[in-house]
Coordinates of C-alpha atoms in Angstrom, one line a residue:
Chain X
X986 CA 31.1 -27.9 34.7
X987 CA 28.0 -25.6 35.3
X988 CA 30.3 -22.4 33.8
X989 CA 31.5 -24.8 30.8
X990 CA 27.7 -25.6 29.9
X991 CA 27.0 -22.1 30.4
X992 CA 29.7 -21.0 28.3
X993 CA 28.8 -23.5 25.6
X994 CA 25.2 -22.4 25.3
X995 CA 25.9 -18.6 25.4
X996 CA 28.3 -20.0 22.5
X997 CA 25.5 -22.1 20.8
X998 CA 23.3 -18.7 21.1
X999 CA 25.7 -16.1 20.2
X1000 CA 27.7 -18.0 17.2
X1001 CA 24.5 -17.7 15.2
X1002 CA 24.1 -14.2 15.8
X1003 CA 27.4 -13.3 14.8
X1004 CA 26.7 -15.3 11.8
X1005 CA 23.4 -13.5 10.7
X1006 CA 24.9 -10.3 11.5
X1007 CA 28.1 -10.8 9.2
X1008 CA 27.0 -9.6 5.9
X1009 CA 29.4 -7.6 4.3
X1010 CA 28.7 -5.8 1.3
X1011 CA 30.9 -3.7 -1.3
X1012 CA 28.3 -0.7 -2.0
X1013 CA 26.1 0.2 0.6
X1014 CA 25.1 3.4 0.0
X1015 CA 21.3 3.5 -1.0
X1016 CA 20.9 3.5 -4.7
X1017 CA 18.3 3.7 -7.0
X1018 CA 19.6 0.6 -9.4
X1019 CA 18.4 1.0 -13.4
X1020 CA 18.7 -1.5 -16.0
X1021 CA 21.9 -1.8 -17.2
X1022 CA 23.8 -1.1 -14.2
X1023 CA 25.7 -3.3 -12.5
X1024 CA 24.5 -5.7 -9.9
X1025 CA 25.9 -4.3 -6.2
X1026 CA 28.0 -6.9 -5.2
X1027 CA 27.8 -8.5 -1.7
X1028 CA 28.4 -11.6 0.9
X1029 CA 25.6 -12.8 3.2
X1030 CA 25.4 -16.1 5.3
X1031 CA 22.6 -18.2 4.6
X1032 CA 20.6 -19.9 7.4
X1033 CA 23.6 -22.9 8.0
X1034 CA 26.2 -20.7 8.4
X1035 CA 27.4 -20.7 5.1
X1036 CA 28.3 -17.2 3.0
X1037 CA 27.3 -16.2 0.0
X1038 CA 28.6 -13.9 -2.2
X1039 CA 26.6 -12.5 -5.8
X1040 CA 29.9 -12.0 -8.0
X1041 CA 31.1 -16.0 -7.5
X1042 CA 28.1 -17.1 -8.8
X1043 CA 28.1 -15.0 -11.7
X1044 CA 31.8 -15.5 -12.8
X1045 CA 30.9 -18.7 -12.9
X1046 CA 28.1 -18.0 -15.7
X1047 CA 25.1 -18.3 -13.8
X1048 CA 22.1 -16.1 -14.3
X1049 CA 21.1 -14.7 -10.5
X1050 CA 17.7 -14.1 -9.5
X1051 CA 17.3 -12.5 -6.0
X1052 CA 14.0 -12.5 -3.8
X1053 CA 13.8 -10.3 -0.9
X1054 CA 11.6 -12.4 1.0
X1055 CA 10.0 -12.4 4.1
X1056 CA 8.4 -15.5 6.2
X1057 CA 5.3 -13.0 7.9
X1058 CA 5.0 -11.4 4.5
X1059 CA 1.5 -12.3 2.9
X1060 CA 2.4 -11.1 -0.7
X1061 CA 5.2 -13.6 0.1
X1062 CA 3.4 -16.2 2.1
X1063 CA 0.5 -16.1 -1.4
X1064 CA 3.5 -17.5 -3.5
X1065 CA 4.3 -20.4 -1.4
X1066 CA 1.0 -21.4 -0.6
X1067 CA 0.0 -25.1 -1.8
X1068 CA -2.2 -23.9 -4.4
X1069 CA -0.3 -21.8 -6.0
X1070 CA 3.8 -22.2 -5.6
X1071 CA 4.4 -19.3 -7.9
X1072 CA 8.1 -19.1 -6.7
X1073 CA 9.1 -22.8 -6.5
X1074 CA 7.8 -23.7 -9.6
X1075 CA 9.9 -21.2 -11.6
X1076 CA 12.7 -22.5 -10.1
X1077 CA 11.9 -26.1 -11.1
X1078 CA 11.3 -24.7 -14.6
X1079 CA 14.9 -24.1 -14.6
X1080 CA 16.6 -26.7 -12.6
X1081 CA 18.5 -27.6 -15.9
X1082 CA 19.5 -24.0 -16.3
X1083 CA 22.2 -22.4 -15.3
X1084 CA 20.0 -19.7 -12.6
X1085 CA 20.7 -19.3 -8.8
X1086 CA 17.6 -18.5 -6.8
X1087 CA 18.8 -16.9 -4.0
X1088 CA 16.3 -15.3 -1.1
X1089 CA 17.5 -11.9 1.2
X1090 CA 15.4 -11.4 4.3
X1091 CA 16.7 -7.4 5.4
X1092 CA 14.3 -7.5 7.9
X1093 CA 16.5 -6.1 11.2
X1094 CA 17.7 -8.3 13.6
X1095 CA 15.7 -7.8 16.3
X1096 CA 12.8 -8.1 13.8
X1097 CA 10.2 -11.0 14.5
X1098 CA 10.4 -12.6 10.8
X1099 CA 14.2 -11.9 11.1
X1100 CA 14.0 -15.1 13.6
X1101 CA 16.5 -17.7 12.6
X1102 CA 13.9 -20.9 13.4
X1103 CA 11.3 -19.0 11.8
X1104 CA 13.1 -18.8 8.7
X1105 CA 14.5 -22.2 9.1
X1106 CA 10.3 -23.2 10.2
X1107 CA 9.2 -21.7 7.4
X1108 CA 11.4 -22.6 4.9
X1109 CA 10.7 -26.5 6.0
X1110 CA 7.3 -25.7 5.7
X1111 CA 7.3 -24.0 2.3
X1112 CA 9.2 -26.5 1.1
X1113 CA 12.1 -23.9 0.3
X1114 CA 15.2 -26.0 -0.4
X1115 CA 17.6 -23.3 -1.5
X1116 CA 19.6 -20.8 0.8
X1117 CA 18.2 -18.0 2.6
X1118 CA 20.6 -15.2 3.3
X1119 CA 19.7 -13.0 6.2
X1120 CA 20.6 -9.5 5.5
X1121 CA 20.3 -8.3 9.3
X1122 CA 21.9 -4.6 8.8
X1123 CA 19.7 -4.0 5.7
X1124 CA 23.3 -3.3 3.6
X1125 CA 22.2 -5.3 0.7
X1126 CA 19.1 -4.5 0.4
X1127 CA 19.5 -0.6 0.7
X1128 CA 22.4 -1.0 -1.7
X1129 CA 19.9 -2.1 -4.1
X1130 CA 17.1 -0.3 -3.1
X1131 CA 14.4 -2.8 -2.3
X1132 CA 11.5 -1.7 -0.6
X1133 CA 9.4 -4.6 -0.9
X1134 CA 8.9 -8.4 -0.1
X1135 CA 8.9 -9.8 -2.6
X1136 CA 11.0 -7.4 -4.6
X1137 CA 12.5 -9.3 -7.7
X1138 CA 15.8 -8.7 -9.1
X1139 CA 17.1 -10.6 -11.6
X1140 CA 21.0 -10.4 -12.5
X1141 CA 23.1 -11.7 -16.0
X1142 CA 26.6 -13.4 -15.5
X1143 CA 28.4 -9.9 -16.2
X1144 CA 26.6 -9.1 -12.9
X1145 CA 24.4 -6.5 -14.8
X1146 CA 20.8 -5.8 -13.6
X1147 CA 18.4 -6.7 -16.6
X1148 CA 14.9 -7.3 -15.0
X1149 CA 13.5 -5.4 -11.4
X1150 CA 10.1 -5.3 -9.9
X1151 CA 6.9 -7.5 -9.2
X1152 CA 7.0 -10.9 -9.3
X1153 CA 3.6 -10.7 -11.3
X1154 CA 0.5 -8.5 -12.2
X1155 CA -1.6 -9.1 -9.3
X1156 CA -0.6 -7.2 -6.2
X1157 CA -2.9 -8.0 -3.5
X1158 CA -2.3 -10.6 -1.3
X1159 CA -5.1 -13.3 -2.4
X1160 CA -3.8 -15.2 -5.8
X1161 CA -0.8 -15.1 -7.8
X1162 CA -1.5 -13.0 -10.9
X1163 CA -1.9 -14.3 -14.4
X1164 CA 1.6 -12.6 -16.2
X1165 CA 4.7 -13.6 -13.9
X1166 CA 7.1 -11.5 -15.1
X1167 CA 10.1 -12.9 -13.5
X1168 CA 9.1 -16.3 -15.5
X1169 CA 8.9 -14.5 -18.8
X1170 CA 11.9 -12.2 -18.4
X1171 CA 13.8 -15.3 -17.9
X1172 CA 12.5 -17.4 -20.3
X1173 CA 13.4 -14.3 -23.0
X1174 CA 17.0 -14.2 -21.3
X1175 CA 17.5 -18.2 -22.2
X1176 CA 16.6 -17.6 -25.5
X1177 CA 18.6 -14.5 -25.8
X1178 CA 15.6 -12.9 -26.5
X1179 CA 15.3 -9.2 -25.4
X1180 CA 13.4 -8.7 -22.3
X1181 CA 10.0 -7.1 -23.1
X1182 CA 9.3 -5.9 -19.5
X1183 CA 12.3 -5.1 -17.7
X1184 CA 11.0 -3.0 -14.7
X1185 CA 7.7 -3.5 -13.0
X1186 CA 6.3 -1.9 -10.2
X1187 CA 6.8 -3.6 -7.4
X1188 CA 4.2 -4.9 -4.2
X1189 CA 4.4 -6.3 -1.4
X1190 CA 5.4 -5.8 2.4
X1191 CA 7.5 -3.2 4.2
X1192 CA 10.9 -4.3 4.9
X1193 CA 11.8 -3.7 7.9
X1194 CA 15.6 -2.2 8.1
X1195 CA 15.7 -0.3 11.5
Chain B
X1190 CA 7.2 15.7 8.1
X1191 CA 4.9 18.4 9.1
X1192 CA 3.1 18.3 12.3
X1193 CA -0.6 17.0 11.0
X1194 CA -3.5 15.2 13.9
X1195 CA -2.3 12.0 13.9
X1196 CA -5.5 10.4 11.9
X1197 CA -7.9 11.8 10.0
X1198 CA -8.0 15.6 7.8
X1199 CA -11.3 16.2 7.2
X1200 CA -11.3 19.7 8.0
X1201 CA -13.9 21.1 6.4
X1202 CA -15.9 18.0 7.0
X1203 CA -15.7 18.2 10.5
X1204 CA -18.4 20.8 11.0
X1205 CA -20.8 18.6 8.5
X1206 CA -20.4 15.4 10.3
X1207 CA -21.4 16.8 13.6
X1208 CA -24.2 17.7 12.1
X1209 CA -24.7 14.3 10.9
X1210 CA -23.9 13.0 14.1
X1211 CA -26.6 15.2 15.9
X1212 CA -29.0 14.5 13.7
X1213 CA -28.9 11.0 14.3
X1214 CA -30.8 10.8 18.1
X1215 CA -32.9 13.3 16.5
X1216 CA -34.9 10.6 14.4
X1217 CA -34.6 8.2 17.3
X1218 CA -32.5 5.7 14.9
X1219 CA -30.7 2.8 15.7
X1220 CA -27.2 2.1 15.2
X1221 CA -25.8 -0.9 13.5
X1222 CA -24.3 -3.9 16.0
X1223 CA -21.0 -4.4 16.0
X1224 CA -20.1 -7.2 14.3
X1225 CA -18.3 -10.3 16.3
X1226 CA -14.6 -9.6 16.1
X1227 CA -12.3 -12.7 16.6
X1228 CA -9.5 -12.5 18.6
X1229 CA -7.1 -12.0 16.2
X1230 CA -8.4 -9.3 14.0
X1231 CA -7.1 -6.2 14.3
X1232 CA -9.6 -4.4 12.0
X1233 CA -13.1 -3.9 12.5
X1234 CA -16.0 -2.0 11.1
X1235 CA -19.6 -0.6 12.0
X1236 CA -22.2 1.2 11.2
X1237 CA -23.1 4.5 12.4
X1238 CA -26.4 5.4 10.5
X1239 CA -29.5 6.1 10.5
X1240 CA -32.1 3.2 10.0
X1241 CA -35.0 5.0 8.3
X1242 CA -35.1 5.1 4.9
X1243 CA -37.4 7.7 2.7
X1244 CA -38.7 7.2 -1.0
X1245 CA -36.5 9.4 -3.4
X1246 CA -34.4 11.0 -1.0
X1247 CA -30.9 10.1 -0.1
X1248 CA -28.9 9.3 2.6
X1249 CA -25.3 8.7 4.0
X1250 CA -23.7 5.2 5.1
X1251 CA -21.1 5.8 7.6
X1252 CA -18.9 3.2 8.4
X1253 CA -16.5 3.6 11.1
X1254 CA -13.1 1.3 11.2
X1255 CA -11.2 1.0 14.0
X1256 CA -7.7 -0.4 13.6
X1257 CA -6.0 -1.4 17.2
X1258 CA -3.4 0.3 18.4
X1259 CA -0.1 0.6 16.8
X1260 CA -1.4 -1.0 13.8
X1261 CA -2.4 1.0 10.7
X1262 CA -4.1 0.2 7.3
X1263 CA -3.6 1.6 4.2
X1264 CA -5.2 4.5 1.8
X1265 CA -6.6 3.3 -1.4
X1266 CA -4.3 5.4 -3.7
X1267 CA -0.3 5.0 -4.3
X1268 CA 1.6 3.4 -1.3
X1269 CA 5.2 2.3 -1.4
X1270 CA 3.8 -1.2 -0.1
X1271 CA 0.5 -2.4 1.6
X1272 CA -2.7 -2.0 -0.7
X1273 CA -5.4 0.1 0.1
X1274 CA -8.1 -0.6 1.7
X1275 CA -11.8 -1.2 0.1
X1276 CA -15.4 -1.0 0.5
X1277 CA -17.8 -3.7 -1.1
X1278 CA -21.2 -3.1 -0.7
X1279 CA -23.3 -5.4 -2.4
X1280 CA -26.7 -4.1 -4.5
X1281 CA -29.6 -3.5 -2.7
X1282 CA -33.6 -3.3 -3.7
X1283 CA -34.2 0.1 -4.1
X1284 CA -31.2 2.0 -3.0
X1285 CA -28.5 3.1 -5.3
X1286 CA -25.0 3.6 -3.9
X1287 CA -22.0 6.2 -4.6
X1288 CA -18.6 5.8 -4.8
X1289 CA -16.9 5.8 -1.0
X1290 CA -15.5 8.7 0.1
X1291 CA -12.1 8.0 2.1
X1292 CA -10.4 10.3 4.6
X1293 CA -7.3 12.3 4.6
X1294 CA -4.2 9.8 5.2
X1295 CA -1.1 10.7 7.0
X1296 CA 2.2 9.8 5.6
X1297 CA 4.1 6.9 6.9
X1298 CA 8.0 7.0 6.0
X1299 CA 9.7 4.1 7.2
X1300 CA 13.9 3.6 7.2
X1301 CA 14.8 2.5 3.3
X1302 CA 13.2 5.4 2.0
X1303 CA 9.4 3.7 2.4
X1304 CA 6.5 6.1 1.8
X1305 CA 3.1 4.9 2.4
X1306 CA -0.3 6.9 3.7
X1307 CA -2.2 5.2 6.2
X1308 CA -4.9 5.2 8.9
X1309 CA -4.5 5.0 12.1
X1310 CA -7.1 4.2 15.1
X1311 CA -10.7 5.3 14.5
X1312 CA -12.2 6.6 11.1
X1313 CA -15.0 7.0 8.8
X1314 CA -15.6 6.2 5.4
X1315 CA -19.2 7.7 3.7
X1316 CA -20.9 5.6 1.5
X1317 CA -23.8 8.3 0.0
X1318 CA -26.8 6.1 -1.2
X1319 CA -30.6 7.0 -3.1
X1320 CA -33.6 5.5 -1.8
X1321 CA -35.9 4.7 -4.6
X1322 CA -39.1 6.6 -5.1
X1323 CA -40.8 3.1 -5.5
X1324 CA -39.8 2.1 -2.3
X1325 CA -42.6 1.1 -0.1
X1326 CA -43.3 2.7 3.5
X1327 CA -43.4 0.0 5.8
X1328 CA -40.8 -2.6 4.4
X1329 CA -37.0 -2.7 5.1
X1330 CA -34.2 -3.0 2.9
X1331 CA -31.5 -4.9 4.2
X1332 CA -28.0 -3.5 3.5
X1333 CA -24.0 -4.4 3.8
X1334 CA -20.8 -3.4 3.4
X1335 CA -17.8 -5.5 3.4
X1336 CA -14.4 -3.9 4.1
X1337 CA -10.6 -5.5 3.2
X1338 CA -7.8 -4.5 4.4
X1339 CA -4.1 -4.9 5.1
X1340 CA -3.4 -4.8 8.6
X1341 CA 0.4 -4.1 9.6
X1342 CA 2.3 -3.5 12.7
X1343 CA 5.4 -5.0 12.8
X1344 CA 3.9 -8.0 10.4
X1345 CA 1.0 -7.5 7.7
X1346 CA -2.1 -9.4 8.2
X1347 CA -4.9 -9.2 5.6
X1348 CA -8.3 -8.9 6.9
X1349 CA -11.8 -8.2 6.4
X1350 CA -14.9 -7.4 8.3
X1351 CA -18.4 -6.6 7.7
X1352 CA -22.1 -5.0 9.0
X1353 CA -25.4 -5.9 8.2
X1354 CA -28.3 -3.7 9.3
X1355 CA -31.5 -3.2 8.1
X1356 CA -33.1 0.2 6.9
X1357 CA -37.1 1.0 7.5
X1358 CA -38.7 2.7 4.3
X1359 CA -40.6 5.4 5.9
X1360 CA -42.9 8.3 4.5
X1361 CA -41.2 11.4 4.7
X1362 CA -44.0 12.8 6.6
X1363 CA -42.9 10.2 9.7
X1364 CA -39.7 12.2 10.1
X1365 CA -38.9 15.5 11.7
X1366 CA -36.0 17.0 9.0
X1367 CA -35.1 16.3 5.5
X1368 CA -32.3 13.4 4.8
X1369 CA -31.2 16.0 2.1
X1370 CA -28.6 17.6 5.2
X1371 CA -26.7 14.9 5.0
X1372 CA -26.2 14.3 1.3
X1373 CA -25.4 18.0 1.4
X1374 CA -22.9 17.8 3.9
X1375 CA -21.4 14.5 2.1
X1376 CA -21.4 16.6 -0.8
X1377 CA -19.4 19.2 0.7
X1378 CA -16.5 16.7 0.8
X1379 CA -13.3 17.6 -0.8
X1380 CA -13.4 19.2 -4.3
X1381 CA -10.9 21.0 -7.0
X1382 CA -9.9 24.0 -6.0
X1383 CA -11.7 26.5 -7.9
X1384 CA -8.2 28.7 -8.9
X1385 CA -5.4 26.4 -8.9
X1386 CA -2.1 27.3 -11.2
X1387 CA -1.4 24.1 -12.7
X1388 CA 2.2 24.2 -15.3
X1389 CA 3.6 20.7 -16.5
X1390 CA 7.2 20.3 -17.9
X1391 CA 7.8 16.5 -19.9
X1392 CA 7.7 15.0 -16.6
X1393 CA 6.7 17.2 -13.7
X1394 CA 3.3 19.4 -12.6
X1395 CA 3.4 22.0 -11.0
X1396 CA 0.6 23.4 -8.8
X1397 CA 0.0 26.7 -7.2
X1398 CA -2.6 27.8 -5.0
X1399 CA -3.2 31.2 -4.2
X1400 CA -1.7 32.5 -0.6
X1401 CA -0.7 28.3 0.0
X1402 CA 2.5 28.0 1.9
X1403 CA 2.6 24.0 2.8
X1404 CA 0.9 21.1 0.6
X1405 CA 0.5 17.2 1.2
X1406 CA 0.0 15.2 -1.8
X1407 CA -1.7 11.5 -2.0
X1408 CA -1.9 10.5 -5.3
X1409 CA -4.9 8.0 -5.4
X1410 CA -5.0 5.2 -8.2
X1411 CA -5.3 7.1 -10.8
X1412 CA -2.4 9.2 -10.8
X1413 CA 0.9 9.1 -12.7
X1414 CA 3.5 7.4 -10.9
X1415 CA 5.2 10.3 -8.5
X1416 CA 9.2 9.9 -8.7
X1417 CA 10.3 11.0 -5.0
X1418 CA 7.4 11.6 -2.6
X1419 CA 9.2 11.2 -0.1
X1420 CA 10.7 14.4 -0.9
X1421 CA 7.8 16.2 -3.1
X1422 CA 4.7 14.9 -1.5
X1423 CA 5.1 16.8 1.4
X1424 CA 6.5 20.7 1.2
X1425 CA 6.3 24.1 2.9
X1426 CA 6.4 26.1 -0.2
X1427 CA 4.2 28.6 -1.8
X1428 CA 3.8 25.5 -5.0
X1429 CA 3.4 21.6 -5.5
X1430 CA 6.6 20.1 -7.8
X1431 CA 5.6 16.4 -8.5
X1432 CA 7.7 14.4 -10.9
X1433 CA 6.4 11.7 -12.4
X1434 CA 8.3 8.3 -13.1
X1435 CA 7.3 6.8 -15.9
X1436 CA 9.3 3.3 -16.3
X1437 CA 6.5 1.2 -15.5
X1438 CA 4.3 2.5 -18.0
X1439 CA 3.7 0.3 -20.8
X1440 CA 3.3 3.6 -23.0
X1441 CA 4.9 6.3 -20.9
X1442 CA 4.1 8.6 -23.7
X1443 CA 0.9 9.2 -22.6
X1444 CA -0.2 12.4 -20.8
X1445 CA 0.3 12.3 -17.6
X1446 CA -2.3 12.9 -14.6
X1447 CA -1.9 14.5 -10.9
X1448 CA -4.7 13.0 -9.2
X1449 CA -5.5 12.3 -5.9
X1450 CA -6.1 14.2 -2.3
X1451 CA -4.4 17.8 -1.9
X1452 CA -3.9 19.2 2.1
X1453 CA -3.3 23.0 1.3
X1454 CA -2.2 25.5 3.8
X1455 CA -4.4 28.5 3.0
X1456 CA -3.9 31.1 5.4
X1457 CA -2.5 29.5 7.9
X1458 CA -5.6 26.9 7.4
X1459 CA -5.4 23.0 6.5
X1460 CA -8.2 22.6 3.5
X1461 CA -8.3 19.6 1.5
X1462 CA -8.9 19.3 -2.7
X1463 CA -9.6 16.6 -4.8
X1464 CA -7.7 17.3 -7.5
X1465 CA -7.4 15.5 -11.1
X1466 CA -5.5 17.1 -13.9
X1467 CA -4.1 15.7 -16.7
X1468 CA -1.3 16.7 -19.1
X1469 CA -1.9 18.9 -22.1
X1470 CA -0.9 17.0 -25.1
X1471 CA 1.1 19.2 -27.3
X1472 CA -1.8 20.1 -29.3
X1473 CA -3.9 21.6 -26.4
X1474 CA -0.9 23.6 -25.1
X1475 CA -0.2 26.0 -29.1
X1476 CA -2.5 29.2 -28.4

């Protein structure tokens, strides 16, 4: 009985693992991604266990925006906070619109803010109802070179890259800045509007890949 | 990566600084209190300067940061992440402040092709200041300097700390050598080099100093946006290549600037420049 329990927690501890570590991706050599080009494609498992992959959400028309995040980040951390909810509140701009939000944490495994109840803490505590993928080999996010958290990405339904960089103009880590660039590039790309800023520089934390 | 000290390159300031440092007991001074750290900072700052003050002459703050171990902070120019640190020193009666001078950085490249400079344990940053000529012998000016910084191990933790200390105006006949040594050995802090070979192409300088065989580039805040300097920013050759990348410019026809600190090997020496040059327009380069 003792050996089945045993077994059944080394299960309960391991399954997970295998989980985080599964990402598979179709390009993982690093890149340096321009406008224009087309959107690495990939499959991560989100937090629950279930995979992701980019290309099924945009064949089925939706624009993708993708937020390497990080839950110790505080460039991150300053667009969750109460009093500002930069992040969240784009999103509930566009709960009408056809947009997937979708968060990449490439922090290695072995990484503290790679920690699955950390991410699961934190998103609970940020109020973060959408998935997010862990990226534990970094294959994704070297694929698409992102340095940063956050590092903003934002992908049409022909899975071409049309926006990369800063989430805003402000790059400390004290107050949202006043021009969010992810909001305005996709308010332009709703109204089929050109995008006036497509690359920004981005800010934020070193992810952590080895 | 080449084999530099592991903190600070202040070569040529090393020999001034002692001198600053010996000076100190000299005028019996006292030395600013640490401030109280909490448990969790990892970042903390005090003074080491003199407390005597003299009408119309000048003088050097020194603060001294000490990051913990196996933490770093970041250089106030171009980093791949992190944002540099800063010095806030509010006005004071009758002293007039300069702009800080930071140290040399060391590069920091991190897996995913992540360049940033940073500090590492202890450190000075020189703050040069003016005592007015009105100042009266016999009161004290109280002075303070507030530093923020990112702090980052394997997480980033923004901080900040401060000193307070207070400086006695004295007459200049009270003291036993003239404050002007130190704002001469501030002054001997980095500069251009006097013969450098600067070329541009559309979107590249190049930089040559005479009998240089290894150069480290920082670009501070000021300074184009460097393309790879990962690969440029640090390279035994006998010339500096840096290519600029302009897609974040709102107008990237602009000219475009190398600015920021310079470690040259000179004859098999380390010497550090402040360099800032900016791009002919096409004007300036006809004959």
């Amino acid at each position: 009985m003792t050996t089945l329990k045993q077994l059944a927690l080394s299960a309960l501890l391991i399954v997970p693992a295998i989980i985080m570590s599964a990402a598979t991706t179709t390009t993982s050599a690093p890149a340096a991604l321009e406008i224009g080009d087309t959107a690495p494609d990939f499959t991560l498992t989100d937090l629950e266990g279930n995979t992701h992959t980019l290309s099924d959400y945009t064949s089925a028309g939706n624009i993708v925006v993708l937020e390497w995040f990080s839950p110790s980040c505080p460039f991150v951390r300053k667009h969750y906070r109460s009093d500002t909810g930069t992040m969240l509140k784009i999103q509930a701009d566009h709960a009408d619109d056809n947009i997937v939000w979708l968060r990449i944490n490439s922090a290695h495994a072995n990484h503290p803010s790679a920690d699955a109840t950390l991410n699961t803490d934190t998103a609970k505590d940020w109020n973060i109802t959408t998935p997010i993928l862990m990226d534990s080999t970094g294959t994704a996010g070297k694929a698409y070179g992102a340095k940063r958290t956050p590092d903003m990405y934002i992908i049409n339904p022909d899975q071409t890259l049309v926006y990369h960089g800063a989430i805003d103009n402000r790059s400390d880590a004290a107050a949202p800045g006043k021009t969010n660039y992810v909001a305005n590039a996709l308010t332009q790309l709703l109204a089929g509007d050109p995008i006036t800023k497509t690359t920004t520089k981005p800010y934020g934390c070193a992810i952590k890949y080895d | 990566m080449h084999p530099h000290p592991h903190m600070i390159h202040t070569t040529n300031l090393i020999p001034k600084l002692t001198l600053i440092f010996l000076m100190i007991p000299l005028v019996s001074t006292a030395v600013a209190a640490i401030q109280p750290e909490s448990e969790n900072k990892h970042l903390s700052v005090t003074a080491q300067t003199s407390s005597l003050a003299v009408p119309g002459q000048s003088g050097i703050l020194i603060l001294e940061l000490t990051v913990d171990e196996h933490w770093h902070t970041y250089w106030p120019g171009i980093n791949d992440t992190g944002y540099g640190l800063s010095v806030d020193i509010p006005p004071a009666d009758s002293l007039t402040f300069g702009e800080p001078f930071f140290p040399t950085p060391t590069r920091h490249v991190s897996p995913g092709d992540i360049l940033d400079h940073i500090y590492e344990g202890t450190f000075q940053v020189l703050v040069p200041y003016t005592v007015s000529k009105d100042a009266v012998p016999g009161s004290r000016i109280p002075v303070g300097a507030f530093i923020n910084a990112l702090v980052c191990n394997d997480v980033c933790i923004p901080e900040s700390d401060g000193i307070s200390l207070m400086l006695a105006v004295v007459n200049p006949s009270d003291r036993n050598f003239t404050r002007q040594e130190a704002l001469d050995a501030f002054s001997a802090k980095p500069v251009m080099p006097p013969n450098a070979d600067v070329r541009w192409d559309d979107d590249a300088a190049h930089l040559k100093l005479p009998n240089a065989t290894h150069y480290t580039f920082f670009p501070d805040t000021n300074c184009t946006q460097p393309a790879d300097l990962i690969t440029q920013g640090d390279t035994e050759s006998n010339s500096l290549t840096i290519n600029f990348d302009r897609q974040y410019e709102d107008d990237p026809t602009t000219p475009a600037r190398l600015s920021g600190r310079l470690r040259a090997k000179i004859n098999n020496e380390w010497r550090d420049f402040d360099i800032d040059y900016i791009q002919p327009t096409p004007t300036e380069k006809s004959p």
